Coordinates of N, CA and C in Angstrom, one line a residue:
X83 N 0.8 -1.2 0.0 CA 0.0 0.0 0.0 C 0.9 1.2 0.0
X84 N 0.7 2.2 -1.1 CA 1.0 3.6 -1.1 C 1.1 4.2 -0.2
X85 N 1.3 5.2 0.7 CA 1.1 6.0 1.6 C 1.5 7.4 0.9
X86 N 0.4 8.3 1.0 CA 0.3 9.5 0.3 C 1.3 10.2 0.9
X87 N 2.2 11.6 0.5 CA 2.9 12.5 1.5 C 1.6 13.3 2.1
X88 N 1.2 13.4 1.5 CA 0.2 14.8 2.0 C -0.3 14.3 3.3
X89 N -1.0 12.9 3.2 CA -1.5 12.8 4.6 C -0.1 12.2 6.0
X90 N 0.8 12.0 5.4 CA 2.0 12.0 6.5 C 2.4 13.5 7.1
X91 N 2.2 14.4 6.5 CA 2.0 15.3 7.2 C 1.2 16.0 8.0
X92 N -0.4 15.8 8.2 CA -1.0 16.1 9.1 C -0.9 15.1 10.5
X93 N -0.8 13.8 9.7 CA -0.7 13.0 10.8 C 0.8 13.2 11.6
X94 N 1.8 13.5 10.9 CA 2.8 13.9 12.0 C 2.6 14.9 12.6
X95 N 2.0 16.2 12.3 CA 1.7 17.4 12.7 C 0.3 16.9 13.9
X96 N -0.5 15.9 14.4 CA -1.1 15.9 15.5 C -0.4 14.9 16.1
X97 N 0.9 14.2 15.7 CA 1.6 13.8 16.8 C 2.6 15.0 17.6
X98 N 3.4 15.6 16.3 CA 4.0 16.7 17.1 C 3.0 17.5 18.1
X99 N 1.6 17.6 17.7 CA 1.1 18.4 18.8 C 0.7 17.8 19.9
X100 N 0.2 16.6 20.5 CA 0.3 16.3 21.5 C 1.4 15.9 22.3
X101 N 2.6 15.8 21.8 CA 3.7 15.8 22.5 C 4.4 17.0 22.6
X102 N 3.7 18.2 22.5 CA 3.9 19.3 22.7 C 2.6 19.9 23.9
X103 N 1.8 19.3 23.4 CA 0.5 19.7 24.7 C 1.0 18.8 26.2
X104 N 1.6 17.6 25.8 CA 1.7 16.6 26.8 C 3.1 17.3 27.6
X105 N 3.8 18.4 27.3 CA 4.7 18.5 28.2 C 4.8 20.7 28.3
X106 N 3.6 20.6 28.2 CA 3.3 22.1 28.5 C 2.6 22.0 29.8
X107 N 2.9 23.1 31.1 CA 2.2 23.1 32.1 C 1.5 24.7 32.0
X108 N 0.5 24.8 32.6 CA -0.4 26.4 32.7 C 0.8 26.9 33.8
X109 N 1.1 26.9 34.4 CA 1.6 26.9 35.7 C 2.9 27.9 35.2
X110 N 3.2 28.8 36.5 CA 4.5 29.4 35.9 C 5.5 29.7 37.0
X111 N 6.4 29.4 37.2 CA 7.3 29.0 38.2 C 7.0 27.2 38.7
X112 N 7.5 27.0 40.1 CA 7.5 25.9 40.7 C 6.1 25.0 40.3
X113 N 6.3 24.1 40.3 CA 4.8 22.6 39.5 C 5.1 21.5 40.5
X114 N 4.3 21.8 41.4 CA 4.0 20.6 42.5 C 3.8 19.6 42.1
X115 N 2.9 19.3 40.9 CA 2.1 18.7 40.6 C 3.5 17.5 39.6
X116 N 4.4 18.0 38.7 CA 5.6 17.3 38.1 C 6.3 16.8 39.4
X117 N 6.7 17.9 40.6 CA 7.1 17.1 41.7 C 6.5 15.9 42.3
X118 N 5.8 15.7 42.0 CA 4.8 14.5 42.7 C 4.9 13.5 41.5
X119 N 4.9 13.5 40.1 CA 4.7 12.8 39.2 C 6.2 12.0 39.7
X120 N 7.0 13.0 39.2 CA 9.1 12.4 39.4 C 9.0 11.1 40.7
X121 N 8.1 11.6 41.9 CA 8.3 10.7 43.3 C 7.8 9.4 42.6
X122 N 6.4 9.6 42.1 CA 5.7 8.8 41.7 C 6.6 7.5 40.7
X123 N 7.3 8.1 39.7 CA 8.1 7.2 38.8 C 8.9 6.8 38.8
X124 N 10.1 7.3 40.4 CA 11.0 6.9 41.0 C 10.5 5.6 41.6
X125 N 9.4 5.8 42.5 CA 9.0 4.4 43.4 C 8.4 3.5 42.2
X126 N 7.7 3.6 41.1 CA 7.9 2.8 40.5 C 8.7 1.8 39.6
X127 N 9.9 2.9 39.2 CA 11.2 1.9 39.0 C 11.8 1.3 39.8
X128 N 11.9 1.8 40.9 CA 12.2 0.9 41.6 C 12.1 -0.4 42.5
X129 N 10.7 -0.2 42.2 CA 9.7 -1.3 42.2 C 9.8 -2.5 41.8
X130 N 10.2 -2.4 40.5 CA 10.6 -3.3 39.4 C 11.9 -3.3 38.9
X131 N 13.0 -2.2 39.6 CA 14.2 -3.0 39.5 C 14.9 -2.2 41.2
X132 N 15.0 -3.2 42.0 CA 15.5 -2.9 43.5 C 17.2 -2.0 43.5
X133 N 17.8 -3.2 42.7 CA 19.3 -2.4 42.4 C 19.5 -0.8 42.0
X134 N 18.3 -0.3 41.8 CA 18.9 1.0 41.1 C 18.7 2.0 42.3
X135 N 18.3 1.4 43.8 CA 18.9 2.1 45.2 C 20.2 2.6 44.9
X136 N 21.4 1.3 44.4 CA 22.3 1.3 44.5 C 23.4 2.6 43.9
X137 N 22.3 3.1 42.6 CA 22.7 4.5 42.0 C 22.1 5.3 42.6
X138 N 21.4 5.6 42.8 CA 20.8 7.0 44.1 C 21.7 6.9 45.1
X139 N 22.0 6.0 45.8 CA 23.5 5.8 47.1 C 24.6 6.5 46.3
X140 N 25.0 6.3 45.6 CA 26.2 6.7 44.9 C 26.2 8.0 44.0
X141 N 25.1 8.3 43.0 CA 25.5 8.5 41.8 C 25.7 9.8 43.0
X142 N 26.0 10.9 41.9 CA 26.4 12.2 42.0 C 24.8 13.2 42.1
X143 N 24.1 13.0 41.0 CA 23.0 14.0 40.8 C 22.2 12.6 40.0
X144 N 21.1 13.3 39.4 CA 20.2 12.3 38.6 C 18.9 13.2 38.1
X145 N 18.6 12.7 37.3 CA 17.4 13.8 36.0 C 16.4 12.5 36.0
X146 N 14.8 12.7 36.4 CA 14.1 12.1 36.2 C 12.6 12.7 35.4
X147 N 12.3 12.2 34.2 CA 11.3 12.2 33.7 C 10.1 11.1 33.5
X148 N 9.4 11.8 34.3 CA 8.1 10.8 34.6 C 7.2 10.5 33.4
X149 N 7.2 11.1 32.6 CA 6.3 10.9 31.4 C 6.5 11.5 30.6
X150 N 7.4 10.9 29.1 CA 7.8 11.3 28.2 C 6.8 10.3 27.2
X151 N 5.9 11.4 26.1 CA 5.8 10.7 25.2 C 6.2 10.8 23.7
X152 N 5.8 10.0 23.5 CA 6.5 9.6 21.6 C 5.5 9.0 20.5
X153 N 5.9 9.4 19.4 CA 4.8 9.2 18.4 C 5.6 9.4 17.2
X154 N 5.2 8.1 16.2 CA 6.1 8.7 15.2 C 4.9 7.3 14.2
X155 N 5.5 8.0 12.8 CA 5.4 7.5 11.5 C 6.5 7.5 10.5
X156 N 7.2 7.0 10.5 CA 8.4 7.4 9.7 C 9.3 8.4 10.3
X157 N 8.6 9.6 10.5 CA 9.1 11.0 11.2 C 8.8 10.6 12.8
X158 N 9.6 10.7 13.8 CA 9.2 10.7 14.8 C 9.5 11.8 16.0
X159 N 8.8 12.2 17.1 CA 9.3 13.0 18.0 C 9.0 12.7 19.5
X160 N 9.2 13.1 20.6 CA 9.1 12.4 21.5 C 9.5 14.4 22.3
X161 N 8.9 14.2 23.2 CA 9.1 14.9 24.6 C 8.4 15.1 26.2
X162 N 8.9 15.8 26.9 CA 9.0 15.4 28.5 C 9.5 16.6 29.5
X163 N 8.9 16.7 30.2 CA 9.6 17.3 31.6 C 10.0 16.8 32.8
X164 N 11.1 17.5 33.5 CA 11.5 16.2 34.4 C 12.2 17.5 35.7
X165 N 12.3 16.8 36.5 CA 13.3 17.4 37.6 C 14.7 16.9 37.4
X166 N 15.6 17.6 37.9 CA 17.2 18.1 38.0 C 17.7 17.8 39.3
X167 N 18.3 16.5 40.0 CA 18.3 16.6 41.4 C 20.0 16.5 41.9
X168 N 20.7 17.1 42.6 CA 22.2 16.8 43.3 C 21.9 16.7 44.5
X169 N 22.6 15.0 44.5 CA 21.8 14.3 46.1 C 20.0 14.3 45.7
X170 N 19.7 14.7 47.3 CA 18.3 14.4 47.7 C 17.7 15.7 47.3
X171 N 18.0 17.2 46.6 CA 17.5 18.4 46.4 C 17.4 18.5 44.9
X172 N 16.1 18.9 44.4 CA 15.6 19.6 43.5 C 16.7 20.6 43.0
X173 N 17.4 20.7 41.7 CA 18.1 22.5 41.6 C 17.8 22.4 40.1
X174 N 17.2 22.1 40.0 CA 16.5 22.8 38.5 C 15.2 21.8 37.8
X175 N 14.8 22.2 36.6 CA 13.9 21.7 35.5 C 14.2 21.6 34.0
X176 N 14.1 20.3 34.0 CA 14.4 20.7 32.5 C 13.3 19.8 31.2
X177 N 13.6 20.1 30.4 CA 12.8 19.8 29.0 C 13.5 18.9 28.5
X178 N 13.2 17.3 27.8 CA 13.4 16.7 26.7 C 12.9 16.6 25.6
X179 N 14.1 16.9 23.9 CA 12.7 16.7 22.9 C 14.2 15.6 22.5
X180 N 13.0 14.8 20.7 CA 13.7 14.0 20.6 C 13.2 13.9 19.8
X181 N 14.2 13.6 18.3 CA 13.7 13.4 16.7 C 14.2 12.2 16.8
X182 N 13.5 11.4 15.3 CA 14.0 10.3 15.1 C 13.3 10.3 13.1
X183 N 14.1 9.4 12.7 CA 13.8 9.1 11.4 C 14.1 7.9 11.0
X184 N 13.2 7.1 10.2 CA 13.3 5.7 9.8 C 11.8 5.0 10.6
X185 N 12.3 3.9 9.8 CA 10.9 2.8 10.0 C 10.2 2.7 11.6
X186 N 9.1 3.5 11.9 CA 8.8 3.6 13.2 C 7.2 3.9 12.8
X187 N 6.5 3.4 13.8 CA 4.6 3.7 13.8 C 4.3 3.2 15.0
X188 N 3.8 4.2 15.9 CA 2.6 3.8 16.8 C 3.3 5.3 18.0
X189 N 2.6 4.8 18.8 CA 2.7 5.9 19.7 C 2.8 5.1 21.0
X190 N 3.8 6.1 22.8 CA 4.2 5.2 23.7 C 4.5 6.4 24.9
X191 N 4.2 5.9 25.9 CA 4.6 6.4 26.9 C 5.7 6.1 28.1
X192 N 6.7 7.0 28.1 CA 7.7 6.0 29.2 C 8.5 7.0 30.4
X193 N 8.9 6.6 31.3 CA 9.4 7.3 31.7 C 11.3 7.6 31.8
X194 N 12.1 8.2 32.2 CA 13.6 8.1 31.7 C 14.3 8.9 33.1
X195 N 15.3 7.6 33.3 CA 16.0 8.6 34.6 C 17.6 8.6 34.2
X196 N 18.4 9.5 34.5 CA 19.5 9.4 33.9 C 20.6 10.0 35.2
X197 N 21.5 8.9 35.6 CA 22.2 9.0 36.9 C 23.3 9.8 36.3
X198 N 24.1 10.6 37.2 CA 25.3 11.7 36.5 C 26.6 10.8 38.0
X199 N 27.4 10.1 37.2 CA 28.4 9.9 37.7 C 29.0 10.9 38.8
X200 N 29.4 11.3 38.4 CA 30.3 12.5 38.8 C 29.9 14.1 38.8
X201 N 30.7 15.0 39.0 CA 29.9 16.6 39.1 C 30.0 17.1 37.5
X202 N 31.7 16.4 37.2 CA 31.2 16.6 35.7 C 30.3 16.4 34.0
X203 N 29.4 15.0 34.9 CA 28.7 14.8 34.2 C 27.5 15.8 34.7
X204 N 27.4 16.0 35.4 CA 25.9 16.9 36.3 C 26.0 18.6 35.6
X205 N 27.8 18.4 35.8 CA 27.9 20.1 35.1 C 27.6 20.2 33.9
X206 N 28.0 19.0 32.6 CA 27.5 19.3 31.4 C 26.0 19.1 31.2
X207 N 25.6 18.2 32.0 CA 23.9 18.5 31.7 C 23.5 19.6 32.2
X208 N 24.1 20.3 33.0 CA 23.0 21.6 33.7 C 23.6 23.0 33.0
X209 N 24.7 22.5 32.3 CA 24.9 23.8 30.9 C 24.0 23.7 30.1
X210 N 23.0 23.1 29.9 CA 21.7 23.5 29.3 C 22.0 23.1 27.6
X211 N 23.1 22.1 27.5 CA 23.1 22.1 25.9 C 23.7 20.7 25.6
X212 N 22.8 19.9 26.5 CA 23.1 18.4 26.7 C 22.8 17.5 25.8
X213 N 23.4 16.8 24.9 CA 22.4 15.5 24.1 C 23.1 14.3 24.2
X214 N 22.1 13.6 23.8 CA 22.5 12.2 23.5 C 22.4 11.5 22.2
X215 N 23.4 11.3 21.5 CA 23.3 10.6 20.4 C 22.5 9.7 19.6
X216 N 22.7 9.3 18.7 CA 21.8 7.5 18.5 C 22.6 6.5 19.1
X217 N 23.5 6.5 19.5 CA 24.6 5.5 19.9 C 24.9 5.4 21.3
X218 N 23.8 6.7 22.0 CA 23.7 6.3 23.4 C 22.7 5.0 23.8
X219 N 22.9 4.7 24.6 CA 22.0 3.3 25.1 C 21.6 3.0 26.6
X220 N 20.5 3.1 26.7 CA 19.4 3.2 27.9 C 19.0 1.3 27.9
X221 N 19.0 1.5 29.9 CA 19.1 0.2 30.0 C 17.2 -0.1 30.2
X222 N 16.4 -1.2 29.9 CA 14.7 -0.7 29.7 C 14.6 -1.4 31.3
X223 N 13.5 -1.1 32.0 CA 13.8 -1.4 33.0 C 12.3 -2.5 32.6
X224 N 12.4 -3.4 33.5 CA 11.0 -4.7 33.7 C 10.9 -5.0 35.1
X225 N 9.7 -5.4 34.9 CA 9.0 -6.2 36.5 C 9.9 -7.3 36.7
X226 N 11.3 -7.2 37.6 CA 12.2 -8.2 38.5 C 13.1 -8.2 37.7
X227 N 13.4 -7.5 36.8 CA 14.9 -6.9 35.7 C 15.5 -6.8 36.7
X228 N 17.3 -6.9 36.0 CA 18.4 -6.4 37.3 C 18.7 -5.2 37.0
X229 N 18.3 -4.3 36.0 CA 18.3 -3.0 35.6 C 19.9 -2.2 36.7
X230 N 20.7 -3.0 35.4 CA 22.2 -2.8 35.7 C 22.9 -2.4 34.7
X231 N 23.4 -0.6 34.6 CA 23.8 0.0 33.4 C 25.6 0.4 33.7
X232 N 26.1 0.2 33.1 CA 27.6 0.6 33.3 C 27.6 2.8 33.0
X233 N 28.1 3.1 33.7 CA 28.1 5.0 33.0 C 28.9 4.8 31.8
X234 N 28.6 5.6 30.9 CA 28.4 5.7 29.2 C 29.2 7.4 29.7
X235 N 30.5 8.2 29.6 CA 30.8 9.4 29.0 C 30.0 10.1 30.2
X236 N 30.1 9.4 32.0 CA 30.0 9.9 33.1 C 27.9 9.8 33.6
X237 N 27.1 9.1 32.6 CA 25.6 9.2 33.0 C 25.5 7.4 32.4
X238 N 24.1 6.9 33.4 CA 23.7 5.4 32.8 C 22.2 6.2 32.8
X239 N 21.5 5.6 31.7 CA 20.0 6.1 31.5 C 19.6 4.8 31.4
X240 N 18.1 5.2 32.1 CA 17.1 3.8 32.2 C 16.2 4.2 32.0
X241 N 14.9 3.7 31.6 CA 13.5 3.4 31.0 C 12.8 2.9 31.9
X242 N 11.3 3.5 31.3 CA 10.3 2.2 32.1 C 9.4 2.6 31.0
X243 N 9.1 1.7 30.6 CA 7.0 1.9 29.5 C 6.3 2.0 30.7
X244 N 5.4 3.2 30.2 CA 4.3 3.3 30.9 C 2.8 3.0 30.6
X245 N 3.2 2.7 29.1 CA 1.9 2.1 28.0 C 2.3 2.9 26.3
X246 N 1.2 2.2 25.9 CA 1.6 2.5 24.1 C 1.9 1.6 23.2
X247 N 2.4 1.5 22.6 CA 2.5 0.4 21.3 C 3.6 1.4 20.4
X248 N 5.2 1.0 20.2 CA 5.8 1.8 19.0 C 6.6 0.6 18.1
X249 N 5.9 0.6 17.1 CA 7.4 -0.2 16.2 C 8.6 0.3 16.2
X250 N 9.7 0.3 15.9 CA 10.7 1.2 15.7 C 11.7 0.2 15.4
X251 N 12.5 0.8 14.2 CA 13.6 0.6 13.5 C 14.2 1.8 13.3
X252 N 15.0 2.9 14.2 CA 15.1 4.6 13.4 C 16.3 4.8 14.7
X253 N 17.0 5.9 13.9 CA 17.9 6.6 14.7 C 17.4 8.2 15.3
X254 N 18.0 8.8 15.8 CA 17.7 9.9 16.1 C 18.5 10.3 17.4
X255 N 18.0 11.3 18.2 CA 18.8 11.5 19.3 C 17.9 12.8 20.6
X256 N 18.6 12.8 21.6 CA 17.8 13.1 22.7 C 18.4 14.6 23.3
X257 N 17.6 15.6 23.2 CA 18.0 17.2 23.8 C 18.1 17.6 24.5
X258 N 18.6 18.7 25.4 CA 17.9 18.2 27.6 C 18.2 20.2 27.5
X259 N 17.5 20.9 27.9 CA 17.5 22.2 28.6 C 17.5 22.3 29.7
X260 N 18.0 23.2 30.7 CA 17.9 22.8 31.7 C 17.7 24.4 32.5
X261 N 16.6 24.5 33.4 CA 15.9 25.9 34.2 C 16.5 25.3 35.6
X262 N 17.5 26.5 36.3 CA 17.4 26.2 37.8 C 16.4 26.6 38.4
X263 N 16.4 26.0 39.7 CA 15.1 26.7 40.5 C 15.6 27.8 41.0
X264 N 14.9 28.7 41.0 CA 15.0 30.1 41.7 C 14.6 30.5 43.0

C-alpha cells in the first residue's frame, strides 16, 4: 500500500502536537504537581528494579522524567519534563525533545532517569546544551529486571513503559534544557 505524502503530514503534525501539549504546564514557576509525578516514577522503578537504590546511594546528581511521550510514522518526536536533582534536592527543570527518522509507527509512553556519575557529568547536563546521540544506550527497566547499566561518558540512563505500542527501526537523538530553580 502507497502512503500519500500529503496525509504523513497532518498526521505527524497531530503527533508533534500532543507531544507538545503533553509536556506544557499552565503553571508558571515551581509545578508541584511534576514534583509529585518524578516521586511517583522513581518508586515505580524501583519497584521493578531494587538495584537502582544502588545508583541513588552513589551517583552524584540524577534527572528524572516521569512521562515522556513519543509518536512517530516514519518521522518521529518524542518529549517530556522532568526534575534536576544533586543528592536528595531539586536545583533545577528541564525539557526533553527527541527526533528520530526511519521505520517507526505507533505511539508510547515512558518514563527516563538518567544518573550523573560525577559533578562533571551533572555540570555538562546543567549547561543546558546536553544530548544524547543515536549511539547512546538506555538500559529498559522490567518487573524483577536487574536493571544494571555501566556509565556511558560519566551518566547510565534507564526506561520504564508506561503504556503505548511503538514499532521502531530509526535513529535519532535526545535534547535536555535545563531551568534552575530560583
Amino acid at each position: 500500500m502507497k502512503t500519500s505524502h500529503s496525509l504523513k503530514l497532518p498526521i505527524f503534525t497531530l503527533f508533534l502536537s500532543l507531544i507538545i501539549s503533553s509536556t506544557t504546564y499552565s503553571q508558571s514557576g515551581w509545578n508541584p504537581e511534576l514534583e509529585s509525578d518524578c516521586k511517583e516514577a522513581i518508586t515505580e522503578m524501583k519497584k521493578d528494579a531494587p538495584k537502582l537504590d544502588t545508583y541513588f546511594t552513589k551517583a552524584y546528581g540524577y534527572a528524572i522524567f516521569p512521562k515522556i511521550t513519543k509518536a512517530g510514522l516514519g518521522i518521529g518526536g518524542a518529549g517530556g519534563k522532568g526534575l534536576v536533582y544533586q543528592g536528595s534536592s531539586v536545583t533545577g527543570e528541564s525539557k526533553l525533545g527527541q527526533a528520530s527518522f526511519g521505520l517507526q509507527a505507533g505511539g508510547q509512553q515512558f518514563s527516563e532517569l538518567i544518573f550523573f556519575e560525577d559533578k562533571a557529568a551533572y555540570d555538562r547536563f546543567t549547561g543546558g546544551k546536553f544530548k544524547f546521540g543515536a549511539q547512546a544506550s538506555a538500559v529498559a527497566i522490567s518487573e524483577g529486571g536487574a536493571a544494571v547499566a555501566p556509565y556511558q561518558d560519566g551518566v547510565a540512563i534507564f526506561t520504564h513503559v508506561k503504556g503505548g505500542l511503538m514499532y521502531e527501526a530509526s535513529i535519532g537523538g535526545q535534547k535536555f534544557t535545563f531551568d534552575p530553580v530560583k
